[in-house]
CSV table of N, CA, C and O in Angstrom, one decimal:
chain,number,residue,atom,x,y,z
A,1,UNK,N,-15.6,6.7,-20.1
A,1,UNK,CA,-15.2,5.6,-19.3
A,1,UNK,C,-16.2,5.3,-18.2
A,1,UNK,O,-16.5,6.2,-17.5
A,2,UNK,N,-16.8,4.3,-18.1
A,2,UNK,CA,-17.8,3.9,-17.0
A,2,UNK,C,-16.8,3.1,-16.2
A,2,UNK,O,-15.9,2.4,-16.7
A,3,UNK,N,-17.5,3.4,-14.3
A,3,UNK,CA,-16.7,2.7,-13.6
A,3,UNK,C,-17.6,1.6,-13.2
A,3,UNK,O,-18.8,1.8,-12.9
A,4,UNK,N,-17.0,0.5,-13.2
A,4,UNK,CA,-17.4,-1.2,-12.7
A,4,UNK,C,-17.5,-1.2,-11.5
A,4,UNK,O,-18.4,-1.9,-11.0
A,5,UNK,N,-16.6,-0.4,-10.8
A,5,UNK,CA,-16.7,-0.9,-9.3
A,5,UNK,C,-15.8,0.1,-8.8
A,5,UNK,O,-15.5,1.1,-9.4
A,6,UNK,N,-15.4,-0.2,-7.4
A,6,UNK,CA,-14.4,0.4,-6.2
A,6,UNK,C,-14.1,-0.9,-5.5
A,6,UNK,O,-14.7,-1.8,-5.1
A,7,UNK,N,-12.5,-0.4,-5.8
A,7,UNK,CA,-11.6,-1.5,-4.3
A,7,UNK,C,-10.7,-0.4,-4.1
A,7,UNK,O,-10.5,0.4,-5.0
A,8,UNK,N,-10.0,-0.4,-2.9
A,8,UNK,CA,-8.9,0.0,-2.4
A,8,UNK,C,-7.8,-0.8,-2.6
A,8,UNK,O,-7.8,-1.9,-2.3
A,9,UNK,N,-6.9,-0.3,-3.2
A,9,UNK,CA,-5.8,-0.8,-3.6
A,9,UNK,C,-4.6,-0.6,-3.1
A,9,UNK,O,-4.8,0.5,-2.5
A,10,UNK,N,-3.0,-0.9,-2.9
A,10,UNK,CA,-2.3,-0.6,-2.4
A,10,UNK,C,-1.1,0.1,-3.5
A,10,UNK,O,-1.6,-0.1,-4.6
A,11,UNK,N,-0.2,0.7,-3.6
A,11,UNK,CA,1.0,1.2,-4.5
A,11,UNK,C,1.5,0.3,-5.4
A,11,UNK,O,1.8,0.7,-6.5
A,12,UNK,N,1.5,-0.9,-5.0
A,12,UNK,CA,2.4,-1.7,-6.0
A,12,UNK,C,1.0,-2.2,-6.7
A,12,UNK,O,1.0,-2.3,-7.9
A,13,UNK,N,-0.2,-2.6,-6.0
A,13,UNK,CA,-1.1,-2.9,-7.1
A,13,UNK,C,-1.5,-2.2,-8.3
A,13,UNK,O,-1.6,-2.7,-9.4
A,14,UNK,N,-1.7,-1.1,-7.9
A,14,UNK,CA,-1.7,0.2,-8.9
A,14,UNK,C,-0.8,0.4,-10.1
A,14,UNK,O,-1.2,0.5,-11.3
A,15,UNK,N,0.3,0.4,-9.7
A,15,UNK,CA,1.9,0.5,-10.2
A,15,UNK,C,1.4,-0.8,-11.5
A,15,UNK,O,1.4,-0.6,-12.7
A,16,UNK,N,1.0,-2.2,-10.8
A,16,UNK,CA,1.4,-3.3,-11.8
A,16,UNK,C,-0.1,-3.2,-12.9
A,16,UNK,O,-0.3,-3.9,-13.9
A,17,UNK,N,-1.0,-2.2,-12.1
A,17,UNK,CA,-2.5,-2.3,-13.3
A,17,UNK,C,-2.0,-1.4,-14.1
A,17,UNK,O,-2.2,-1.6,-15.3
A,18,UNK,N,-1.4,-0.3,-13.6
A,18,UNK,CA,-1.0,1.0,-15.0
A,18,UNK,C,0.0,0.5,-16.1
A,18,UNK,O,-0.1,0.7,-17.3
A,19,UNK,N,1.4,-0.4,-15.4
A,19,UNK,CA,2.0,-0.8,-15.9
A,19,UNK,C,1.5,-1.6,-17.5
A,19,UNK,O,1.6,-1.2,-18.6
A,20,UNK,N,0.7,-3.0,-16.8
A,20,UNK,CA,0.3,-3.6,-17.6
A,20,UNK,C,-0.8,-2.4,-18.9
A,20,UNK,O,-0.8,-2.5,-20.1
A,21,UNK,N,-1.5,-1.7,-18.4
A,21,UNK,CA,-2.5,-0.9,-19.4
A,21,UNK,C,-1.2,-0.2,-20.1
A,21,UNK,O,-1.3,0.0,-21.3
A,22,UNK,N,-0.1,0.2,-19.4
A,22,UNK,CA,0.6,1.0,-20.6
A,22,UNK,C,1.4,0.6,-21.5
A,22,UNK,O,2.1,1.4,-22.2
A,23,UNK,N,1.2,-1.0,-21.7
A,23,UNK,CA,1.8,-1.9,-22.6
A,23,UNK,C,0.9,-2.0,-23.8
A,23,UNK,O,1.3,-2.3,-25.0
A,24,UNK,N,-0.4,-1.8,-23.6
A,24,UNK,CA,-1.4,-1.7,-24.8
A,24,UNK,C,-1.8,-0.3,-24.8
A,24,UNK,O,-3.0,-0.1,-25.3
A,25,UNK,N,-1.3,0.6,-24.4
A,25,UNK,CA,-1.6,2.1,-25.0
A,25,UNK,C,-2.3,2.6,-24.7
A,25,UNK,O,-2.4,3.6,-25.4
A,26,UNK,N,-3.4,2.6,-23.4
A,26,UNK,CA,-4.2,2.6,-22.6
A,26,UNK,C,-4.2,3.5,-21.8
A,26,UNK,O,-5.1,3.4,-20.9
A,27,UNK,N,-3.4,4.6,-21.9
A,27,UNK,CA,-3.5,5.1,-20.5
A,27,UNK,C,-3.7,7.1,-21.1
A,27,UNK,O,-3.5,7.5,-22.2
A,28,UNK,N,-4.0,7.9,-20.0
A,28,UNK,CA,-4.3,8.9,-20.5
A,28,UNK,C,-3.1,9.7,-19.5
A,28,UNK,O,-2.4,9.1,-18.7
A,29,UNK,N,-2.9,11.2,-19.6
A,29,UNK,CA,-2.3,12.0,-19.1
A,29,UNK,C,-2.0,11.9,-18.1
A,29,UNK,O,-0.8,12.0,-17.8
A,30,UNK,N,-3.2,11.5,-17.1
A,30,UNK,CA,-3.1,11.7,-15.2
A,30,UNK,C,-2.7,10.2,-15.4
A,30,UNK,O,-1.6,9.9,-14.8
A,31,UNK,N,-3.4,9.1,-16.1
A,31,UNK,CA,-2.5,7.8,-15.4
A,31,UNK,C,-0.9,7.6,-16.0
A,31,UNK,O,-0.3,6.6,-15.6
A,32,UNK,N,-0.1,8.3,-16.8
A,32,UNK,CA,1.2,8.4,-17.4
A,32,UNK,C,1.3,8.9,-15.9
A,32,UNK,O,1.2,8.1,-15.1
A,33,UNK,N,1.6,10.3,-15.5
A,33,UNK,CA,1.8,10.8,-14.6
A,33,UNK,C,1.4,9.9,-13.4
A,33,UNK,O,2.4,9.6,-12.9
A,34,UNK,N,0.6,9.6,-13.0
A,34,UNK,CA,0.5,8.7,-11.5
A,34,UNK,C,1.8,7.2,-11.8
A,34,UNK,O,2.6,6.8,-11.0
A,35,UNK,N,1.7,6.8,-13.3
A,35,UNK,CA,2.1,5.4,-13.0
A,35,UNK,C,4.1,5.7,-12.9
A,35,UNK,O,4.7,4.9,-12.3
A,36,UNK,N,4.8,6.8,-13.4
A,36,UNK,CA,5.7,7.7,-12.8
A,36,UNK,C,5.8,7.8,-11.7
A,36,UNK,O,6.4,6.8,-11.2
A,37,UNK,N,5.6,8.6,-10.9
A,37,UNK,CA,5.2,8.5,-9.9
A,37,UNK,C,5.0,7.5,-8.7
A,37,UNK,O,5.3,7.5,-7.5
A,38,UNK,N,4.4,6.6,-9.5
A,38,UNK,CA,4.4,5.2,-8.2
A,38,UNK,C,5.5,4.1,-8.7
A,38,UNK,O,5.7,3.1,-7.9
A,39,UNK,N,6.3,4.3,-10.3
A,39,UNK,CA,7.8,3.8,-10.5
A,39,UNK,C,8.7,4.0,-9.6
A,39,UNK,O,9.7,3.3,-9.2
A,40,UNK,N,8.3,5.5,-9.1
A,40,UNK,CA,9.8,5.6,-8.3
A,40,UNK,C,9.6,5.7,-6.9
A,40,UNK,O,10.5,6.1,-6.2
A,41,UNK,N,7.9,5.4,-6.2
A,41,UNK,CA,7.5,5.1,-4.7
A,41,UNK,C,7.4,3.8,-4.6
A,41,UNK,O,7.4,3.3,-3.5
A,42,UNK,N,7.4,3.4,-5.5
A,42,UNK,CA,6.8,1.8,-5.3
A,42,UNK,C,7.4,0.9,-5.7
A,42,UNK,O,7.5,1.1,-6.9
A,43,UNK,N,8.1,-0.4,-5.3
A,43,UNK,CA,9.4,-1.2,-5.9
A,43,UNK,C,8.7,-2.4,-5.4
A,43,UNK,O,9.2,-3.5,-5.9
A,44,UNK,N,8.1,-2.5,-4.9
A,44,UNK,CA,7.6,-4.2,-4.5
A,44,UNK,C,7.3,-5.3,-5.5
A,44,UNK,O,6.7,-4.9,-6.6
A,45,UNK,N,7.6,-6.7,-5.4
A,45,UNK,CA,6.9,-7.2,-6.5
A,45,UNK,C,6.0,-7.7,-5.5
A,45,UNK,O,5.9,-7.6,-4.2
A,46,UNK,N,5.1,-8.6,-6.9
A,46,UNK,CA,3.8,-9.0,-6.9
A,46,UNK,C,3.7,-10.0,-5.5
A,46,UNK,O,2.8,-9.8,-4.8
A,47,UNK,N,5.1,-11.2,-5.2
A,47,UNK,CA,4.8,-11.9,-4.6
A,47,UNK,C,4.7,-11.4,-3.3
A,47,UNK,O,3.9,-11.9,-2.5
A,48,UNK,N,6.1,-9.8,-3.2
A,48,UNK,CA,6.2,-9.6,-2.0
A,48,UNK,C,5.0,-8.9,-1.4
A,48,UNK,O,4.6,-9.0,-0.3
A,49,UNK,N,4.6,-8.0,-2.7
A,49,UNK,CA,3.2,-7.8,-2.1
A,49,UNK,C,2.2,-8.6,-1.2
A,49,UNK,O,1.7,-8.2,-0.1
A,50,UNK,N,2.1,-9.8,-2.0
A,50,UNK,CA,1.5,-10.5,-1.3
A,50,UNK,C,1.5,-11.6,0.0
A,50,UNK,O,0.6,-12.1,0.7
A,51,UNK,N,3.2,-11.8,-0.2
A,51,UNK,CA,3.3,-11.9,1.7
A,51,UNK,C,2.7,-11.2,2.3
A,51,UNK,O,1.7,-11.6,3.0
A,52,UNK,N,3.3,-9.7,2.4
A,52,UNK,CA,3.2,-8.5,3.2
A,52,UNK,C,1.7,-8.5,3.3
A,52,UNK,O,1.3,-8.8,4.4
A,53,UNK,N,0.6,-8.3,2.4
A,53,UNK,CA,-0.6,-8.6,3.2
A,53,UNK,C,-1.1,-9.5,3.7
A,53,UNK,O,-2.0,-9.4,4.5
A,54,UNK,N,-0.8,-10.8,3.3
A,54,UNK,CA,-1.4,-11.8,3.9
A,54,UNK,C,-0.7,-12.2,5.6
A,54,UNK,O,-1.3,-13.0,6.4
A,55,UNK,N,0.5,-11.5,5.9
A,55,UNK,CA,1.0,-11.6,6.7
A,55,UNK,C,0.9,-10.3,7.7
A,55,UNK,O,1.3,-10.4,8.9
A,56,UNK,N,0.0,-9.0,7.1
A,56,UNK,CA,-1.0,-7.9,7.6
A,56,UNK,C,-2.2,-8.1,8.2
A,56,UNK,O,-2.7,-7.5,9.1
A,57,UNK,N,-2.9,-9.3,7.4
A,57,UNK,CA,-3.6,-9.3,7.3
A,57,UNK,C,-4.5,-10.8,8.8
A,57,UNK,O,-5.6,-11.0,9.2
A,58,UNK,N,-3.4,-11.1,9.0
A,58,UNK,CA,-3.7,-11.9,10.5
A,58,UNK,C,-3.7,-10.9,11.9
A,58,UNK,O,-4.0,-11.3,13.0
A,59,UNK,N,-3.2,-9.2,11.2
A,59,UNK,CA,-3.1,-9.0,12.5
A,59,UNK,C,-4.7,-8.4,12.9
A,59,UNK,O,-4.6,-7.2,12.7
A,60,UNK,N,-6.1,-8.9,13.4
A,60,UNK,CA,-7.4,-8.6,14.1
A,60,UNK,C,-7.7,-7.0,13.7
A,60,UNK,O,-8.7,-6.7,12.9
A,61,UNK,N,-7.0,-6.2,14.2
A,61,UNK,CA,-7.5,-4.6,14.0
A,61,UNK,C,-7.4,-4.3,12.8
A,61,UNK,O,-8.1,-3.4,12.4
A,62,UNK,N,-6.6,-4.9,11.9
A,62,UNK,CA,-6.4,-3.8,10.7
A,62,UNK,C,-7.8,-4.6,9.6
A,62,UNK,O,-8.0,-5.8,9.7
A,63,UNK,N,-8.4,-3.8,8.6
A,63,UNK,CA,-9.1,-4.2,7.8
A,63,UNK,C,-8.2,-3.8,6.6
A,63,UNK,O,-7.0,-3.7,6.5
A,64,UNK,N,-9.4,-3.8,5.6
A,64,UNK,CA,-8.1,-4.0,4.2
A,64,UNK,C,-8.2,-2.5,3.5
A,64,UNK,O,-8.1,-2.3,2.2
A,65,UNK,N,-8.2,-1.9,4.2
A,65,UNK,CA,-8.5,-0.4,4.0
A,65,UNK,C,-6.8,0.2,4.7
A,65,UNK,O,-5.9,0.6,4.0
A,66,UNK,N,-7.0,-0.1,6.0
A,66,UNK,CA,-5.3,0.0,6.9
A,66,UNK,C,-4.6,-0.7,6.4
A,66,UNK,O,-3.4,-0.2,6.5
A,67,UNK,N,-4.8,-2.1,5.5
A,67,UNK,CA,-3.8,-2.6,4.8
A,67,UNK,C,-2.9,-2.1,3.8
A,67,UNK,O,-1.7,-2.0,3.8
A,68,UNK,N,-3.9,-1.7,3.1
A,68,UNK,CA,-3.3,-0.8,1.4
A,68,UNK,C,-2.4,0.6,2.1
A,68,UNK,O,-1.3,1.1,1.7
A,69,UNK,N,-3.3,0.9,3.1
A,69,UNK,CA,-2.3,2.5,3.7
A,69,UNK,C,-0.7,2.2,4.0
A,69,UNK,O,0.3,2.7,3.4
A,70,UNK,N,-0.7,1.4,4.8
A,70,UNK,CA,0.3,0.7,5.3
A,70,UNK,C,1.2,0.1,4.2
A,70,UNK,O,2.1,0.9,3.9
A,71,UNK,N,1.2,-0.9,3.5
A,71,UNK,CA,1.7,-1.0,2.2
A,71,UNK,C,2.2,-0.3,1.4
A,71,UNK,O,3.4,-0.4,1.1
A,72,UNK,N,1.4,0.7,0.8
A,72,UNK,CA,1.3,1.9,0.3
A,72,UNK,C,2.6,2.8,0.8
A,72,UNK,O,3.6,3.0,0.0
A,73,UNK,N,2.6,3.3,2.3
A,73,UNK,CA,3.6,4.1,2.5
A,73,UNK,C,4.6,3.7,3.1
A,73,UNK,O,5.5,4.4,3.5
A,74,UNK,N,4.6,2.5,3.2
A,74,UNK,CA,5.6,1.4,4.1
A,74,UNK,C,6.7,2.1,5.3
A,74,UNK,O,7.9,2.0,5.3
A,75,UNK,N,5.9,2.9,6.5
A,75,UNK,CA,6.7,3.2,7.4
A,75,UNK,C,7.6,2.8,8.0
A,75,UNK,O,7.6,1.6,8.1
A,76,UNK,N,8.5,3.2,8.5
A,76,UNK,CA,9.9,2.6,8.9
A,76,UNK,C,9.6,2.8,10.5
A,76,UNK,O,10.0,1.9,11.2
A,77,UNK,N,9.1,3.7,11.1
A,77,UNK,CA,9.1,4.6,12.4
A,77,UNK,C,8.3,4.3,12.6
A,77,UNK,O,7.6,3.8,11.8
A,78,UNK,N,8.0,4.3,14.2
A,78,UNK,CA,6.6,4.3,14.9
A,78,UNK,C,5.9,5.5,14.7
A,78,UNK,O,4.7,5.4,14.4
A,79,UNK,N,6.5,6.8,14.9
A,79,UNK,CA,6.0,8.0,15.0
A,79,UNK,C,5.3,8.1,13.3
A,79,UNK,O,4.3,8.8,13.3
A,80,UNK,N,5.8,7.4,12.0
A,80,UNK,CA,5.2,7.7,10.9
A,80,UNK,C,4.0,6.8,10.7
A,80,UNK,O,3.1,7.0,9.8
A,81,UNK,N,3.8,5.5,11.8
A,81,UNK,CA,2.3,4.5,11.6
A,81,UNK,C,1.6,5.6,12.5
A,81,UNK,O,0.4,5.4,12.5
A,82,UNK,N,1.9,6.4,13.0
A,82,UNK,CA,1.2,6.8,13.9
A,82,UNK,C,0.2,7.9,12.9
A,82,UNK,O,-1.0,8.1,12.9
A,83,UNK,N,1.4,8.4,12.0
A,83,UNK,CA,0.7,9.8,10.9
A,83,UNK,C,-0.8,8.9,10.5
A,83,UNK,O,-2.0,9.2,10.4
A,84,UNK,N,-0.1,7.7,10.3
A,84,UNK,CA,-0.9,7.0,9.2
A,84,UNK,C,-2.2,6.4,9.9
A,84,UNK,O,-3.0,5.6,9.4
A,85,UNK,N,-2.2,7.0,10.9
A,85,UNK,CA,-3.2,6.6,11.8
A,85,UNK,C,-4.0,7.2,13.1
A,85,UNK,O,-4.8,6.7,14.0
A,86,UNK,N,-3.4,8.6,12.7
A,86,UNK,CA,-4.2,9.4,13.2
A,86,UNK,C,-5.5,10.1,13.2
A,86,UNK,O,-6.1,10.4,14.2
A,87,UNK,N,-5.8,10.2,12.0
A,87,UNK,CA,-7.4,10.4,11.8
A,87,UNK,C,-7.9,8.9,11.5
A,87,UNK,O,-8.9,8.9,10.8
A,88,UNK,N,-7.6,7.9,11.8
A,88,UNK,CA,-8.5,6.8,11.7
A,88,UNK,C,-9.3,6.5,13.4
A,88,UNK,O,-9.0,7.0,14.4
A,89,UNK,N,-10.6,5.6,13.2
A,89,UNK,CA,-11.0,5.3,14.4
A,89,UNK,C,-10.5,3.6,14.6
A,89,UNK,O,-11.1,2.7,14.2
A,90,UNK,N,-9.5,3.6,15.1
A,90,UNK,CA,-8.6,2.3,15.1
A,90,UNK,C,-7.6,3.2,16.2
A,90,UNK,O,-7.2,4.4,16.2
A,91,UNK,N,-7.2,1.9,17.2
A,91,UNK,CA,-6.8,2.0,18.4
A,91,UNK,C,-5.9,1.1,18.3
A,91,UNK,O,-6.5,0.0,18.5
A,92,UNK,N,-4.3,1.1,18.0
A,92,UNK,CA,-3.0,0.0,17.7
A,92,UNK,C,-2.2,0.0,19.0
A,92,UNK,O,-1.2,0.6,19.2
A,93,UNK,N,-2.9,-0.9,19.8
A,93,UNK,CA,-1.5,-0.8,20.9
A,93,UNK,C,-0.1,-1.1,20.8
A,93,UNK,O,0.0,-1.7,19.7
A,94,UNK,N,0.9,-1.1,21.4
A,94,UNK,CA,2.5,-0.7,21.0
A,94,UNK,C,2.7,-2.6,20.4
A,94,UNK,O,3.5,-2.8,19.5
A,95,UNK,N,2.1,-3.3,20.8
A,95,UNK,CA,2.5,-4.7,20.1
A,95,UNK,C,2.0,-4.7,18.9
A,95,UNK,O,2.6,-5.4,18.2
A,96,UNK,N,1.0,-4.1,18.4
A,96,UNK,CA,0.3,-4.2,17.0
A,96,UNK,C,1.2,-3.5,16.3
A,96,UNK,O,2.0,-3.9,15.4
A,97,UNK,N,1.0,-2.0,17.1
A,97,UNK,CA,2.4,-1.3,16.3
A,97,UNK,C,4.0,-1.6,16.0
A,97,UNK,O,4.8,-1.0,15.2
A,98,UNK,N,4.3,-2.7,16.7
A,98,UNK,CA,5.5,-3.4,16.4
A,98,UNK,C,5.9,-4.2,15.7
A,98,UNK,O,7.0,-4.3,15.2
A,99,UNK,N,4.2,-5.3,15.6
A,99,UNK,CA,4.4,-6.2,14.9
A,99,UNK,C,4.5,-5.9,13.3
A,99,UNK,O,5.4,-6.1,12.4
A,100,UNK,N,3.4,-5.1,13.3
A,100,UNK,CA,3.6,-4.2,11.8
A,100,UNK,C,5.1,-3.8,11.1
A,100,UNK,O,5.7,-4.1,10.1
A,101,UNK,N,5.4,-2.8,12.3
A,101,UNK,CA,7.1,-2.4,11.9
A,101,UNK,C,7.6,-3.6,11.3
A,101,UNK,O,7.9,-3.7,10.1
A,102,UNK,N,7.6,-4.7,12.1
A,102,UNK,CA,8.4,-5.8,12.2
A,102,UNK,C,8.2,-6.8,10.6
A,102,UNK,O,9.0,-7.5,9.9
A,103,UNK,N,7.1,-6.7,10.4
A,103,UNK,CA,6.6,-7.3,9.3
A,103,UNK,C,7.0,-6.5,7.6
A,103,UNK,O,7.2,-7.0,6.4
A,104,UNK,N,6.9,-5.2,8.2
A,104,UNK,CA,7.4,-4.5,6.8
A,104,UNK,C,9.3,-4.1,6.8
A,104,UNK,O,9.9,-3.7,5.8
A,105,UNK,N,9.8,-4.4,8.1
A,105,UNK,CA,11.2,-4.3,7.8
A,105,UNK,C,11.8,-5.3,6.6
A,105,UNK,O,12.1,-4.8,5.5
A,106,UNK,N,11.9,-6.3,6.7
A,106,UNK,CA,12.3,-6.7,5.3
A,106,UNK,C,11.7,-6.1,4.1
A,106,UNK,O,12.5,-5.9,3.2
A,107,UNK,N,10.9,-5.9,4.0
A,107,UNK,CA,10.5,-5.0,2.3
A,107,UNK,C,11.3,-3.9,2.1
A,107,UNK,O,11.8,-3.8,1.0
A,108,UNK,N,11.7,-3.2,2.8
A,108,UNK,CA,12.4,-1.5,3.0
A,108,UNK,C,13.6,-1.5,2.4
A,108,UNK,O,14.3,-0.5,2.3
């Protein structure tokens, strides 16, 4: 397999690329196992995906790297954006951090 490229991706985008490849027979050992795996982490659809970042994605600090994380683990807590953002060099003051919460509570 040769790789074309790199993007960062979020859970449910993943979820709907393995999905679709496992409808034509496509997939090997580790992607059966990962696309499991993100069946029962990952419940989002396509559209809501795409609110949720495009509505991430107005907030100035986050790039599309913090986006997918965020998405991806969809925190409920302040104290768990915090995990998710502890080894980053990104500085979320308590409104950014709110807004976020705020934006992912309907998905949950």
């Amino acid at each position: 397999m040769k790789v074309k490229g790199e993007k960062t991706v979020t859970w449910p985008e993943a979820r709907h690329v393995l999905g679709s490849k496992e409808k034509d027979n496509e997939l090997g050992y580790e992607q059966k196992k990962a696309l499991d795996h993100l069946n029962k982490f990952s419940k989002m659809t396509k559209k809501d995906l795409k609110d949720l970042i495009g509505s991430l994605s107005k907030i100035e600090k986050l790039n599309e790297k913090h986006i997918a994380t965020v998405v991806s683990f969809m925190p409920a807590k302040r104290e768990e954006l915090n995990m998710l953002f502890a080894n980053e060099h990104i500085i979320l003051s308590d409104s950014n951090k709110d807004e976020i919460l705020k934006l992912i509570k309907p998905f949950l």
